[in-house]
mmCIF file of C-alpha atoms in Angstrom:
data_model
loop_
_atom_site.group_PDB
_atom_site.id
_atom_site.type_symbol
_atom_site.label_atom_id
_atom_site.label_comp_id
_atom_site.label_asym_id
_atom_site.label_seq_id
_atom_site.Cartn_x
_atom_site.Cartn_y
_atom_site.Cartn_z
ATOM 1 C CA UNK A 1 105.331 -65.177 89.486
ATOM 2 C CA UNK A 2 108.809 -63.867 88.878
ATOM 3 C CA UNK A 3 110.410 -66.944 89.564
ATOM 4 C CA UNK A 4 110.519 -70.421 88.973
ATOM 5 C CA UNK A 5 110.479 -73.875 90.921
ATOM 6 C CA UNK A 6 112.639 -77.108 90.640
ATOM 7 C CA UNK A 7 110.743 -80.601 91.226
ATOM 8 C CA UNK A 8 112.905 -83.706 91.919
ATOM 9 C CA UNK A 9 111.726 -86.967 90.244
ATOM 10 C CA UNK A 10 109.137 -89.242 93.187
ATOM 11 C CA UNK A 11 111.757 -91.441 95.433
ATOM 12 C CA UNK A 12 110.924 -93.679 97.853
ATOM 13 C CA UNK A 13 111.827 -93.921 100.918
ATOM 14 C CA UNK A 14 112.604 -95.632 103.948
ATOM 15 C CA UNK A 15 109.984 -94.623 107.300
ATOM 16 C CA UNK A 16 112.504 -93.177 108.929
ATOM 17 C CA UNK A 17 113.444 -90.485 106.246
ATOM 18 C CA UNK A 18 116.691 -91.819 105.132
ATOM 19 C CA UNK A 19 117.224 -92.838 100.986
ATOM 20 C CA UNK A 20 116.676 -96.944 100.500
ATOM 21 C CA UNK A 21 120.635 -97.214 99.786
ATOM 22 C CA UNK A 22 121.468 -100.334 97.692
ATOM 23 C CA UNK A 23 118.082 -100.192 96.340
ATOM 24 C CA UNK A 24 117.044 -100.939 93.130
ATOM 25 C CA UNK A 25 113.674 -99.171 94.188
ATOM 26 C CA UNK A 26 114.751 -95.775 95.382
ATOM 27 C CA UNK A 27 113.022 -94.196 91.943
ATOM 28 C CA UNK A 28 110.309 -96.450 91.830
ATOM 29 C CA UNK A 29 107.037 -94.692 92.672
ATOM 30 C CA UNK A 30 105.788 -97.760 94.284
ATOM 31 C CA UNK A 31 106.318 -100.272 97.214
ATOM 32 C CA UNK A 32 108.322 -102.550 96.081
ATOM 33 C CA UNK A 33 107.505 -106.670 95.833
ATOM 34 C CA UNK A 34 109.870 -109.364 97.664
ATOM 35 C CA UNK A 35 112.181 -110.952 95.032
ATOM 36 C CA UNK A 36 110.835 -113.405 92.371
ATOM 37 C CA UNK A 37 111.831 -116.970 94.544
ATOM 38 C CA UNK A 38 109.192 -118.931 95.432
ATOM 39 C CA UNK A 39 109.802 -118.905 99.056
ATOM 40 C CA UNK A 40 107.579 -117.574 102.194
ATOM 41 C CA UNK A 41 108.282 -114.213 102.344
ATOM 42 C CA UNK A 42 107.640 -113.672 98.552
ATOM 43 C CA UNK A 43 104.311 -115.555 98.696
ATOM 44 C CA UNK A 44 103.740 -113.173 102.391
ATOM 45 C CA UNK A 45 104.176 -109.888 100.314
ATOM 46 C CA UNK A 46 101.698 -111.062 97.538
ATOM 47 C CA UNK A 47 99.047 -111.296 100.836
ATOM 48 C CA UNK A 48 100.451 -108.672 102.819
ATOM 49 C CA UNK A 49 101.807 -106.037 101.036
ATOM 50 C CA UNK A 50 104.388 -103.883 102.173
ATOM 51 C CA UNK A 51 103.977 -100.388 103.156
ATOM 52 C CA UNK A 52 105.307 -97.515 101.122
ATOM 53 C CA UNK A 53 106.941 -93.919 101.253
ATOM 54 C CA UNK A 54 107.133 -91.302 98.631
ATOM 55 C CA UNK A 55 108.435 -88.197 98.840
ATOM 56 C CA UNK A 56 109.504 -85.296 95.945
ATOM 57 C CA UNK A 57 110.796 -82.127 96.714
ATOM 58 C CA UNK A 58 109.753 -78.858 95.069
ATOM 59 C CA UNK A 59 112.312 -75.857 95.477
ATOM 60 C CA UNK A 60 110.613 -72.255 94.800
ATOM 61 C CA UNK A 61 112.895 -69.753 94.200
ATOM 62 C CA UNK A 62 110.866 -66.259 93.567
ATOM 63 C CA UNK A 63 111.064 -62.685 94.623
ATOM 64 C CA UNK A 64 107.643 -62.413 95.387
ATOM 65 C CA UNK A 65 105.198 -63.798 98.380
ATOM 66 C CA UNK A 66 103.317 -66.899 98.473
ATOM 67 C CA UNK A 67 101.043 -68.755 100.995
ATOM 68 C CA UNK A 68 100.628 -72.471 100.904
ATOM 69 C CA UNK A 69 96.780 -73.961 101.075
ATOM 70 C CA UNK A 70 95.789 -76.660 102.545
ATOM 71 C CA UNK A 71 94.770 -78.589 99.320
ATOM 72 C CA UNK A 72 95.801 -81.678 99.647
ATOM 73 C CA UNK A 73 97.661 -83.326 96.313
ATOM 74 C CA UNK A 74 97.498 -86.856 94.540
ATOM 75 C CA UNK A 75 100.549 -88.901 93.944
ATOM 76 C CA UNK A 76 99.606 -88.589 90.070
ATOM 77 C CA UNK A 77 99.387 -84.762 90.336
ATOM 78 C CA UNK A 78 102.683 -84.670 91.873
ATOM 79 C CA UNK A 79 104.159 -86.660 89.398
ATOM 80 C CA UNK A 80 102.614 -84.315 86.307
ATOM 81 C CA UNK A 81 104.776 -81.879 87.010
ATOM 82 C CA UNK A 82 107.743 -82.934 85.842
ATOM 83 C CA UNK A 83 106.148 -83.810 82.228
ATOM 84 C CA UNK A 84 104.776 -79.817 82.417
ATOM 85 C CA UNK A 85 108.683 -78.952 83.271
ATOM 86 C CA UNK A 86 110.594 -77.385 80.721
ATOM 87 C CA UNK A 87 114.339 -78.128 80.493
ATOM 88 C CA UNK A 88 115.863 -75.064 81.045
ATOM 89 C CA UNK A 89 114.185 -70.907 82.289
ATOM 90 C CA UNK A 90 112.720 -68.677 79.849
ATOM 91 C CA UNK A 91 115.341 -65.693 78.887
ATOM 92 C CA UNK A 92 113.186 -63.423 81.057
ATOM 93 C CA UNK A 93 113.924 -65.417 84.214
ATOM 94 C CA UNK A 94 116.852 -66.580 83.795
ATOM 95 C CA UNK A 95 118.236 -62.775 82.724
ATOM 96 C CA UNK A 96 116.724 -61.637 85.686
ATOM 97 C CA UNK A 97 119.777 -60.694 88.480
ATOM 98 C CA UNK A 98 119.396 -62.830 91.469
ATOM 99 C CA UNK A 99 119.150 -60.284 94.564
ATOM 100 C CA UNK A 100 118.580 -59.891 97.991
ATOM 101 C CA UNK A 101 114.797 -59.909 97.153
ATOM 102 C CA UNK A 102 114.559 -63.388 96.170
ATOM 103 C CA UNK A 103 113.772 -66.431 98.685
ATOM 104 C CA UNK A 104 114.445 -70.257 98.043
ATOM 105 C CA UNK A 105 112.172 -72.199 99.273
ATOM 106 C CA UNK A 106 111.577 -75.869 99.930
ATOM 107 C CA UNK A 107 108.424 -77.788 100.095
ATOM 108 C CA UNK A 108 108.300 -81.401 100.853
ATOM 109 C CA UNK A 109 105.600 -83.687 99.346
ATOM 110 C CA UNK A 110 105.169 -86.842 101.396
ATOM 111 C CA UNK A 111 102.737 -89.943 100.178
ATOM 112 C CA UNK A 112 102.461 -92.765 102.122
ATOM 113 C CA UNK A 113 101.193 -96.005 100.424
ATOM 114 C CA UNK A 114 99.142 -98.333 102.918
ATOM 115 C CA UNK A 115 99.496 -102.046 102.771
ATOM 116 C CA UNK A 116 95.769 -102.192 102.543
ATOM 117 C CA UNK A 117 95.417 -101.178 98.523
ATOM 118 C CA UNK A 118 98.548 -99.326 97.189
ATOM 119 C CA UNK A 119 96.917 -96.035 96.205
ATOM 120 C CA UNK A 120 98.796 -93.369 97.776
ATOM 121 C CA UNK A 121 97.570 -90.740 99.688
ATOM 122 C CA UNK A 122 99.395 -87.102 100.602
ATOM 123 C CA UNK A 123 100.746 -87.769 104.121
ATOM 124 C CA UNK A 124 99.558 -84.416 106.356
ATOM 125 C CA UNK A 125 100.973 -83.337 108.562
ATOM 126 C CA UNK A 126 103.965 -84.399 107.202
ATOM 127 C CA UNK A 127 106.572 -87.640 109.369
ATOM 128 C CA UNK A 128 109.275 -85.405 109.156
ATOM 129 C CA UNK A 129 110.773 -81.987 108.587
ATOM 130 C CA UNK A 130 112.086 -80.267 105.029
ATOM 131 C CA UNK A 131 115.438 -80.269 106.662
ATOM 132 C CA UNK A 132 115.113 -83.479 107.645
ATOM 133 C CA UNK A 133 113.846 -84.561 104.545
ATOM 134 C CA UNK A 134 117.027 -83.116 102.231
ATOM 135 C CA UNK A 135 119.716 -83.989 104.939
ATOM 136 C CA UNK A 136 118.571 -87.813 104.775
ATOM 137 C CA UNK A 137 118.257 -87.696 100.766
ATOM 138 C CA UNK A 138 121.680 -86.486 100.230
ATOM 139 C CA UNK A 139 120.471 -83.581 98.610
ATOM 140 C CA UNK A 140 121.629 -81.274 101.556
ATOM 141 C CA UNK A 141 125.428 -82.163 101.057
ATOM 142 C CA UNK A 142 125.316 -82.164 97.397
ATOM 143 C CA UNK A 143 123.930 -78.338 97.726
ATOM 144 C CA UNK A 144 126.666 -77.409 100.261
ATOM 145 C CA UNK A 145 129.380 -78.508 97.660
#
């Protein structure tokens, strides 16, 4: 209520927080294969597939309180909310004066896809922290600019 969030697009991640950089995968909501050669490790990571990391973060930005539950959420509900998005705010929100009385807020929503069968699951309590989180995506320095 009076306010509105932002959602980043899924990325994956390496374990240790920090963006896969060089990575053709970065955006791809799942853990990546070993290249097409036939050679050992591609024929390993058909047997033994590799772990994965997801994360997407959800800015809140709203004069009013909130309280987080602890409902757990899917991978595929996470990713629904970009499709429920719209592209820019309604004239009543985005006429509204930003004040003293609004927050910013960042939530963090960490998946972690086990070797075992792929289907991620919502990572609780969470590897790392939110600042954590943006400061290793890049996202903290491209706010600060």
């Amino acid at each position: 209520p009076d306010g509105f969030a932002i959602i980043t697009q899924m990325e994956q991640y390496n374990k240790d927080g920090s963006i896969m950089e060089g990575s053709s995968f970065r955006w791809v909501d799942y853990p990546p294969q070993e290249s097409f050669s036939l050679s050992w490790k591609y024929i390993k990571s058909l047997i033994y597939p590799k772990k994965g990391y997801l994360r997407m973060f959800v800015f809140i930005i709203t004069s009013q309180s909130y309280s987080s539950t602890k409902t757990k959420v899917s991978k595929k509900e996470a990713a629904a909310w970009l499709s429920q998005g719209v592209n820019r705010l309604p004239k009543r929100i985005a006429g509204m004066p930003f004040s003293n009385d609004f927050s910013v807020s960042l939530l963090v929503y960490e998946f972690e896809v086990p070797e075992s069968n792929h289907k991620p699951k919502q990572s609780c309590p969470c590897q790392h922290q939110a600042k954590d989180h943006l400061k290793l995506s890049g996202l903290q320095t491209q706010l600060d600019n």
